[in-house]
PDB file of C-alpha atoms in Angstrom:
ATOM      1  CA  MET A 288     -24.118  16.456  23.847  1.00  0.00           C
ATOM      2  CA  ALA A 289     -25.365  18.528  20.922  1.00  0.00           C
ATOM      3  CA  ILE A 290     -26.160  16.633  17.730  1.00  0.00           C
ATOM      4  CA  ILE A 291     -24.194  17.935  14.760  1.00  0.00           C
ATOM      5  CA  ARG A 292     -25.582  17.697  11.244  1.00  0.00           C
ATOM      6  CA  TYR A 293     -23.793  18.516   8.007  1.00  0.00           C
ATOM      7  CA  ASP A 294     -25.451  19.655   4.816  1.00  0.00           C
ATOM      8  CA  CYS A 295     -24.918  17.103   2.034  1.00  0.00           C
ATOM      9  CA  ILE A 296     -25.516  19.789  -0.609  1.00  0.00           C
ATOM     10  CA  THR A 297     -22.431  21.804   0.342  1.00  0.00           C
ATOM     11  CA  CYS A 298     -20.279  18.838   1.427  1.00  0.00           C
ATOM     12  CA  LYS A 299     -17.284  18.377  -0.888  1.00  0.00           C
ATOM     13  CA  ILE A 300     -16.984  14.704   0.075  1.00  0.00           C
ATOM     14  CA  LYS A 301     -20.220  13.883  -1.732  1.00  0.00           C
ATOM     15  CA  ASN A 302     -18.361  14.336  -5.022  1.00  0.00           C
ATOM     16  CA  CYS A 303     -16.353  11.161  -4.345  1.00  0.00           C
ATOM     17  CA  SER A 304     -19.257   9.122  -2.979  1.00  0.00           C
ATOM     18  CA  ILE A 305     -22.501   7.540  -4.165  1.00  0.00           C
ATOM     19  CA  LEU A 306     -24.253  10.862  -3.432  1.00  0.00           C
ATOM     20  CA  LYS A 307     -22.527  12.651  -6.324  1.00  0.00           C
ATOM     21  CA  ALA A 308     -25.339  11.976  -8.810  1.00  0.00           C
ATOM     22  CA  CYS A 309     -28.206  12.623  -6.385  1.00  0.00           C
ATOM     23  CA  ASP A 310     -30.566  15.545  -6.821  1.00  0.00           C
ATOM     24  CA  THR A 311     -31.168  18.286  -4.256  1.00  0.00           C
ATOM     25  CA  PRO A 312     -34.323  16.796  -2.659  1.00  0.00           C
ATOM     26  CA  THR A 313     -32.467  13.516  -2.045  1.00  0.00           C
ATOM     27  CA  LEU A 314     -29.516  15.323  -0.470  1.00  0.00           C
ATOM     28  CA  ILE A 315     -31.866  17.370   1.716  1.00  0.00           C
ATOM     29  CA  ALA A 316     -33.652  14.215   2.875  1.00  0.00           C
ATOM     30  CA  ILE A 317     -30.363  12.525   3.849  1.00  0.00           C
ATOM     31  CA  SER A 318     -29.089  15.698   5.548  1.00  0.00           C
ATOM     32  CA  THR A 319     -32.244  15.814   7.645  1.00  0.00           C
ATOM     33  CA  PHE A 320     -31.640  12.445   9.276  1.00  0.00           C
ATOM     34  CA  LYS A 321     -27.870  11.849   9.286  1.00  0.00           C
ATOM     35  CA  ILE A 322     -25.656  12.666  12.270  1.00  0.00           C
ATOM     36  CA  ALA A 323     -21.956  13.540  12.329  1.00  0.00           C
ATOM     37  CA  LYS A 324     -19.849  11.200  14.436  1.00  0.00           C
ATOM     38  CA  SER A 325     -16.191  10.422  15.060  1.00  0.00           C
ATOM     39  CA  LEU A 326     -13.974   7.449  15.793  1.00  0.00           C
ATOM     40  CA  ASN A 327     -10.527   7.361  17.367  1.00  0.00           C
ATOM     41  CA  LYS A 328      -7.563   5.598  15.807  1.00  0.00           C
ATOM     42  CA  GLY A 329      -7.678   1.885  16.659  1.00  0.00           C
ATOM     43  CA  GLU A 330     -11.422   1.785  17.338  1.00  0.00           C
ATOM     44  CA  LYS A 331     -13.829  -0.407  15.376  1.00  0.00           C
ATOM     45  CA  LEU A 332     -16.583   1.120  13.288  1.00  0.00           C
ATOM     46  CA  PHE A 333     -18.226  -2.309  13.443  1.00  0.00           C
ATOM     47  CA  TYR A 334     -17.214  -5.946  13.849  1.00  0.00           C
ATOM     48  CA  GLU A 335     -17.717  -8.900  11.517  1.00  0.00           C
ATOM     49  CA  GLY A 336     -21.060 -10.427  12.543  1.00  0.00           C
ATOM     50  CA  ASP A 337     -22.558  -7.239  14.008  1.00  0.00           C
ATOM     51  CA  PRO A 338     -26.126  -6.508  12.866  1.00  0.00           C
ATOM     52  CA  VAL A 339     -26.305  -3.760  10.248  1.00  0.00           C
ATOM     53  CA  GLN A 340     -28.162  -0.847  11.801  1.00  0.00           C
ATOM     54  CA  GLY A 341     -27.257   2.087   9.611  1.00  0.00           C
ATOM     55  CA  ILE A 342     -25.266   3.610   6.767  1.00  0.00           C
ATOM     56  CA  TYR A 343     -21.853   5.194   7.315  1.00  0.00           C
ATOM     57  CA  PHE A 344     -20.373   7.860   5.027  1.00  0.00           C
ATOM     58  CA  ILE A 345     -16.654   8.444   5.641  1.00  0.00           C
ATOM     59  CA  LYS A 346     -15.714  12.138   5.602  1.00  0.00           C
ATOM     60  CA  GLN A 347     -12.120  12.036   6.812  1.00  0.00           C
ATOM     61  CA  GLY A 348      -9.461   9.457   7.715  1.00  0.00           C
ATOM     62  CA  PHE A 349      -8.717   5.862   6.751  1.00  0.00           C
ATOM     63  CA  LEU A 350     -10.010   2.445   7.797  1.00  0.00           C
ATOM     64  CA  LYS A 351      -8.843  -1.068   7.056  1.00  0.00           C
ATOM     65  CA  VAL A 352     -11.617  -3.477   6.121  1.00  0.00           C
ATOM     66  CA  GLU A 353     -10.755  -7.047   7.017  1.00  0.00           C
ATOM     67  CA  LEU A 354     -11.966 -10.622   7.424  1.00  0.00           C
ATOM     68  CA  ASN A 355     -10.774 -13.113  10.001  1.00  0.00           C
ATOM     69  CA  GLY A 356      -8.687 -15.815   8.387  1.00  0.00           C
ATOM     70  CA  LYS A 357      -7.046 -19.027   9.527  1.00  0.00           C
ATOM     71  CA  GLN A 358      -5.560 -19.042  13.036  1.00  0.00           C
ATOM     72  CA  GLY A 359      -7.042 -15.619  13.655  1.00  0.00           C
ATOM     73  CA  ARG A 360      -4.885 -13.845  11.086  1.00  0.00           C
ATOM     74  CA  PRO A 361      -6.885 -11.159   9.281  1.00  0.00           C
ATOM     75  CA  LEU A 362      -7.003 -10.562   5.538  1.00  0.00           C
ATOM     76  CA  ILE A 363      -7.384  -6.895   4.660  1.00  0.00           C
ATOM     77  CA  LEU A 364      -9.904  -6.656   1.842  1.00  0.00           C
ATOM     78  CA  HIS A 365      -9.334  -3.001   1.079  1.00  0.00           C
ATOM     79  CA  ILE A 366      -8.524   0.410   2.506  1.00  0.00           C
ATOM     80  CA  ALA A 367     -11.387   2.877   2.846  1.00  0.00           C
ATOM     81  CA  GLY A 368     -11.081   6.654   2.909  1.00  0.00           C
ATOM     82  CA  GLN A 369     -13.054   9.759   2.007  1.00  0.00           C
ATOM     83  CA  GLY A 370     -16.324   8.984   0.241  1.00  0.00           C
ATOM     84  CA  ALA A 371     -16.450   5.336   1.311  1.00  0.00           C
ATOM     85  CA  ILE A 372     -19.812   3.926   2.365  1.00  0.00           C
ATOM     86  CA  PHE A 373     -20.625   1.057   4.734  1.00  0.00           C
ATOM     87  CA  GLY A 374     -23.871  -0.653   5.696  1.00  0.00           C
ATOM     88  CA  HIS A 375     -25.322  -0.843   2.191  1.00  0.00           C
ATOM     89  CA  ARG A 376     -24.541  -4.544   1.720  1.00  0.00           C
ATOM     90  CA  THR A 377     -27.568  -5.830   3.573  1.00  0.00           C
ATOM     91  CA  ASN A 378     -31.099  -7.152   3.189  1.00  0.00           C
ATOM     92  CA  SER A 379     -33.386  -9.465   5.148  1.00  0.00           C
ATOM     93  CA  PHE A 380     -31.257 -12.482   4.141  1.00  0.00           C
ATOM     94  CA  HIS A 381     -27.922 -10.786   4.964  1.00  0.00           C
ATOM     95  CA  PRO A 382     -28.569  -8.655   8.072  1.00  0.00           C
ATOM     96  CA  TYR A 383     -25.010  -8.738   9.458  1.00  0.00           C
ATOM     97  CA  HIS A 384     -21.730  -7.048   8.604  1.00  0.00           C
ATOM     98  CA  ALA A 385     -19.545  -9.471   6.654  1.00  0.00           C
ATOM     99  CA  CYS A 386     -16.280  -7.818   7.724  1.00  0.00           C
ATOM    100  CA  THR A 387     -14.651  -5.627  10.380  1.00  0.00           C
ATOM    101  CA  ALA A 388     -13.746  -1.966   9.831  1.00  0.00           C
ATOM    102  CA  THR A 389     -10.942  -0.562  11.993  1.00  0.00           C
ATOM    103  CA  ALA A 390      -9.820   3.066  12.105  1.00  0.00           C
ATOM    104  CA  VAL A 391      -6.108   3.427  11.318  1.00  0.00           C
ATOM    105  CA  THR A 392      -6.397   7.196  11.796  1.00  0.00           C
ATOM    106  CA  ASP A 393      -8.960   9.344  13.578  1.00  0.00           C
ATOM    107  CA  ILE A 394     -12.193   9.180  11.598  1.00  0.00           C
ATOM    108  CA  GLN A 395     -14.985  11.653  10.886  1.00  0.00           C
ATOM    109  CA  TYR A 396     -18.142  10.164   9.432  1.00  0.00           C
ATOM    110  CA  CYS A 397     -21.870  10.699   8.986  1.00  0.00           C
ATOM    111  CA  TYR A 398     -24.425   8.111  10.056  1.00  0.00           C
ATOM    112  CA  ILE A 399     -28.044   7.563   9.072  1.00  0.00           C
ATOM    113  CA  PRO A 400     -30.260   4.739  10.419  1.00  0.00           C
ATOM    114  CA  LEU A 401     -30.771   1.983   7.863  1.00  0.00           C
ATOM    115  CA  ALA A 402     -34.572   2.169   7.774  1.00  0.00           C
ATOM    116  CA  LEU A 403     -34.492   5.895   6.988  1.00  0.00           C
ATOM    117  CA  PHE A 404     -31.862   5.483   4.286  1.00  0.00           C
ATOM    118  CA  ASP A 405     -33.786   2.603   2.683  1.00  0.00           C
ATOM    119  CA  ASP A 406     -36.944   4.708   2.653  1.00  0.00           C
ATOM    120  CA  ILE A 407     -35.126   7.576   0.926  1.00  0.00           C
ATOM    121  CA  ALA A 408     -33.517   5.209  -1.606  1.00  0.00           C
ATOM    122  CA  GLU A 409     -36.859   3.577  -2.446  1.00  0.00           C
ATOM    123  CA  LYS A 410     -38.229   6.993  -3.394  1.00  0.00           C
ATOM    124  CA  ASN A 411     -35.151   8.029  -5.396  1.00  0.00           C
ATOM    125  CA  PRO A 412     -34.199   5.733  -8.305  1.00  0.00           C
ATOM    126  CA  VAL A 413     -30.858   7.491  -8.870  1.00  0.00           C
ATOM    127  CA  LEU A 414     -29.691   6.806  -5.297  1.00  0.00           C
ATOM    128  CA  LYS A 415     -30.954   3.231  -5.496  1.00  0.00           C
ATOM    129  CA  GLN A 416     -28.998   2.707  -8.735  1.00  0.00           C
ATOM    130  CA  GLN A 417     -25.898   4.243  -7.168  1.00  0.00           C
ATOM    131  CA  VAL A 418     -26.063   1.682  -4.361  1.00  0.00           C
ATOM    132  CA  ILE A 419     -26.363  -1.125  -6.944  1.00  0.00           C
ATOM    133  CA  ASN A 420     -23.403   0.311  -8.890  1.00  0.00           C
ATOM    134  CA  GLN A 421     -21.363   0.401  -5.680  1.00  0.00           C
ATOM    135  CA  LEU A 422     -22.173  -3.242  -4.961  1.00  0.00           C
ATOM    136  CA  LEU A 423     -21.145  -4.285  -8.471  1.00  0.00           C
ATOM    137  CA  THR A 424     -17.881  -2.351  -8.181  1.00  0.00           C
ATOM    138  CA  GLU A 425     -17.100  -4.022  -4.862  1.00  0.00           C
ATOM    139  CA  LEU A 426     -17.895  -7.451  -6.330  1.00  0.00           C
ATOM    140  CA  GLU A 427     -15.539  -6.823  -9.244  1.00  0.00           C
ATOM    141  CA  LEU A 428     -12.742  -5.727  -6.890  1.00  0.00           C
ATOM    142  CA  ALA A 429     -13.272  -8.798  -4.706  1.00  0.00           C
ATOM    143  CA  GLU A 430     -13.027 -11.073  -7.747  1.00  0.00           C
ATOM    144  CA  LYS A 431      -9.806  -9.392  -8.878  1.00  0.00           C
ATOM    145  CA  LYS A 432      -8.343  -9.677  -5.395  1.00  0.00           C
ATOM    146  CA  SER A 433      -9.074 -13.411  -5.337  1.00  0.00           C
ATOM    147  CA  VAL A 434      -7.236 -13.854  -8.624  1.00  0.00           C
ATOM    148  CA  ASN A 435      -4.303 -11.723  -7.450  1.00  0.00           C
ATOM    149  CA  LEU A 436      -3.927 -13.665  -4.201  1.00  0.00           C
ATOM    150  CA  ALA A 437      -3.945 -16.953  -6.089  1.00  0.00           C
ATOM    151  CA  HIS A 438      -1.704 -16.135  -9.039  1.00  0.00           C
ATOM    152  CA  LYS A 439       0.520 -13.115  -8.433  1.00  0.00           C
ATOM    153  CA  THR A 440       4.024 -13.346  -7.044  1.00  0.00           C
ATOM    154  CA  VAL A 441       5.041 -11.663  -3.790  1.00  0.00           C
ATOM    155  CA  ARG A 442       6.815  -8.944  -5.778  1.00  0.00           C
ATOM    156  CA  GLU A 443       3.719  -8.302  -7.898  1.00  0.00           C
ATOM    157  CA  LYS A 444       1.412  -8.232  -4.857  1.00  0.00           C
ATOM    158  CA  ILE A 445       3.531  -5.747  -2.918  1.00  0.00           C
ATOM    159  CA  GLY A 446       3.991  -3.567  -5.999  1.00  0.00           C
ATOM    160  CA  GLU A 447       0.224  -3.395  -6.318  1.00  0.00           C
ATOM    161  CA  ALA A 448      -0.153  -2.652  -2.591  1.00  0.00           C
ATOM    162  CA  LEU A 449       2.111   0.379  -3.010  1.00  0.00           C
ATOM    163  CA  LEU A 450      -0.063   1.561  -5.882  1.00  0.00           C
ATOM    164  CA  ILE A 451      -3.148   1.168  -3.674  1.00  0.00           C
ATOM    165  CA  LEU A 452      -1.503   3.311  -0.984  1.00  0.00           C
ATOM    166  CA  ALA A 453      -0.506   5.872  -3.611  1.00  0.00           C
ATOM    167  CA  ARG A 454      -4.126   6.099  -4.752  1.00  0.00           C
ATOM    168  CA  VAL A 455      -5.498   6.277  -1.208  1.00  0.00           C
ATOM    169  CA  TYR A 456      -3.130   9.114  -0.302  1.00  0.00           C
ATOM    170  CA  ASN A 457      -3.532  10.886  -3.675  1.00  0.00           C
ATOM    171  CA  TYR A 458       0.185  10.584  -4.351  1.00  0.00           C
ATOM    172  CA  GLU A 459       1.645  12.534  -7.246  1.00  0.00           C
ATOM    173  CA  ALA A 460       5.303  12.628  -8.228  1.00  0.00           C
ATOM    174  CA  LYS A 461       7.190  15.779  -7.146  1.00  0.00           C
ATOM    175  CA  ARG A 462       4.623  16.552  -4.460  1.00  0.00           C
ATOM    176  CA  CYS A 463       5.316  16.513  -0.735  1.00  0.00           C
ATOM    177  CA  PRO A 464       5.966  13.067   0.786  1.00  0.00           C
ATOM    178  CA  PHE A 465       3.108  11.413   2.628  1.00  0.00           C
ATOM    179  CA  ARG A 466       3.031   9.578   5.933  1.00  0.00           C
ATOM    180  CA  ILE A 467       1.388   6.171   5.718  1.00  0.00           C
ATOM    181  CA  HIS A 468      -0.672   4.847   8.615  1.00  0.00           C
ATOM    182  CA  PHE A 469      -0.308   1.196   7.635  1.00  0.00           C
ATOM    183  CA  SER A 470       2.394  -1.024   9.092  1.00  0.00           C
ATOM    184  CA  ARG A 471       4.352  -3.646   7.176  1.00  0.00           C
ATOM    185  CA  GLN A 472       2.148  -6.229   8.855  1.00  0.00           C
ATOM    186  CA  ASP A 473      -0.895  -4.399   7.449  1.00  0.00           C
ATOM    187  CA  ILE A 474       0.654  -4.545   3.973  1.00  0.00           C
ATOM    188  CA  ALA A 475       1.245  -8.273   4.510  1.00  0.00           C
ATOM    189  CA  ASP A 476      -2.400  -8.746   5.542  1.00  0.00           C
ATOM    190  CA  LEU A 477      -3.489  -6.771   2.475  1.00  0.00           C
ATOM    191  CA  THR A 478      -1.427  -8.894   0.089  1.00  0.00           C
ATOM    192  CA  GLY A 479      -1.633 -12.337   1.693  1.00  0.00           C
ATOM    193  CA  THR A 480       2.121 -12.362   2.323  1.00  0.00           C
ATOM    194  CA  THR A 481       4.266 -12.129   5.472  1.00  0.00           C
ATOM    195  CA  LYS A 482       5.868  -9.170   7.232  1.00  0.00           C
ATOM    196  CA  GLU A 483       9.297 -10.580   6.371  1.00  0.00           C
ATOM    197  CA  GLN A 484       8.403 -10.820   2.679  1.00  0.00           C
ATOM    198  CA  VAL A 485       7.137  -7.241   2.714  1.00  0.00           C
ATOM    199  CA  SER A 486      10.332  -5.971   4.329  1.00  0.00           C
ATOM    200  CA  LYS A 487      12.572  -7.831   1.873  1.00  0.00           C
ATOM    201  CA  THR A 488      10.592  -6.685  -1.166  1.00  0.00           C
ATOM    202  CA  LEU A 489      10.513  -3.063  -0.025  1.00  0.00           C
ATOM    203  CA  ASN A 490      14.284  -3.218   0.480  1.00  0.00           C
ATOM    204  CA  ASP A 491      14.650  -4.613  -3.059  1.00  0.00           C
ATOM    205  CA  PHE A 492      12.440  -1.840  -4.439  1.00  0.00           C
ATOM    206  CA  GLU A 493      14.553   0.783  -2.663  1.00  0.00           C
ATOM    207  CA  LYS A 494      17.748  -0.666  -4.161  1.00  0.00           C
ATOM    208  CA  GLU A 495      16.102  -0.455  -7.589  1.00  0.00           C
ATOM    209  CA  ASN A 496      15.078   3.188  -6.950  1.00  0.00           C
ATOM    210  CA  LEU A 497      11.401   2.311  -7.288  1.00  0.00           C
ATOM    211  CA  VAL A 498      10.522   3.613  -3.843  1.00  0.00           C
ATOM    212  CA  LYS A 499      12.178   5.744  -1.197  1.00  0.00           C
ATOM    213  CA  CYS A 500      10.975   5.497   2.403  1.00  0.00           C
ATOM    214  CA  VAL A 501      12.052   7.302   5.559  1.00  0.00           C
ATOM    215  CA  ALA A 502      10.456   5.819   8.698  1.00  0.00           C
ATOM    216  CA  LYS A 503       6.726   5.778   7.867  1.00  0.00           C
ATOM    217  CA  LYS A 504       7.002   8.411   5.156  1.00  0.00           C
ATOM    218  CA  ILE A 505       7.022   7.571   1.466  1.00  0.00           C
ATOM    219  CA  ILE A 506       9.217  10.147  -0.241  1.00  0.00           C
ATOM    220  CA  TYR A 507       9.035   8.779  -3.757  1.00  0.00           C
ATOM    221  CA  LEU A 508       7.259   6.104  -5.798  1.00  0.00           C
ATOM    222  CA  ASP A 509       7.957   5.142  -9.398  1.00  0.00           C
ATOM    223  CA  THR A 510       4.314   4.423 -10.110  1.00  0.00           C
ATOM    224  CA  GLU A 511       4.836   3.560 -13.786  1.00  0.00           C
ATOM    225  CA  ALA A 512       7.448   0.930 -12.968  1.00  0.00           C
ATOM    226  CA  LEU A 513       5.272  -0.459 -10.168  1.00  0.00           C
ATOM    227  CA  ARG A 514       2.348  -0.768 -12.591  1.00  0.00           C
ATOM    228  CA  MET A 515       4.509  -2.804 -14.935  1.00  0.00           C
ATOM    229  CA  ILE A 516       5.717  -5.022 -12.082  1.00  0.00           C
ATOM    230  CA  SER A 517       2.247  -5.602 -10.648  1.00  0.00           C
ATOM    231  CA  GLY A 518       0.373  -5.829 -13.928  1.00  0.00           C
ATOM    232  CA  ALA A 519      -2.065  -3.271 -12.522  1.00  0.00           C
ATOM    233  CA  ASN A 520      -4.264  -1.250 -14.855  1.00  0.00           C
ATOM    234  CA  HIS A 521      -4.889   1.644 -12.423  1.00  0.00           C
TER     235      HIS A 521
END
């Protein structure tokens, strides 16, 4: 099978990733060693506990990033899409993936072996700082999620989950509806609630004209009202 390589310099996805601030020599170096790969819906990019062997840059599609919880029930930490990076949260003391990433759609991604990426980052302070910034952002989001799971009501949690989906799918009012690839059980795993609570709350939101759903399509979201309900600042 022929190895496909994409040029980071001309790739539009770099503008929503840690590569956005990198200079041309850095982008050329990464382009030289990374390989384009794909993943089918339902497949794992990696499992919790797998050794970290490389860096993944997501070009297209969505993944759910989850941890195993009590009695085998997963907790979805976040939803990853275009521009997401995996494999950067590692060093000699933390050589394993701390979570599982599952494709909820078909995925296109680029992969570069960890040793090569680390070598490039060591020689390029901007890229190294971008990785640090990404880690700090992820830490902040994890802290906020912990607070939300502990203190927010079911209604607030599910309102925020809808806002997360709206952001992931680039929803804008008066645009075409979008088809979500996440089940009600996924929303429950994202919010620390149950499928039944998700269904009831979504029904309540529909009665209040905050959301309109047809099958797995979201036709309308009142994002301003959902922000007020959830207390979200995004």
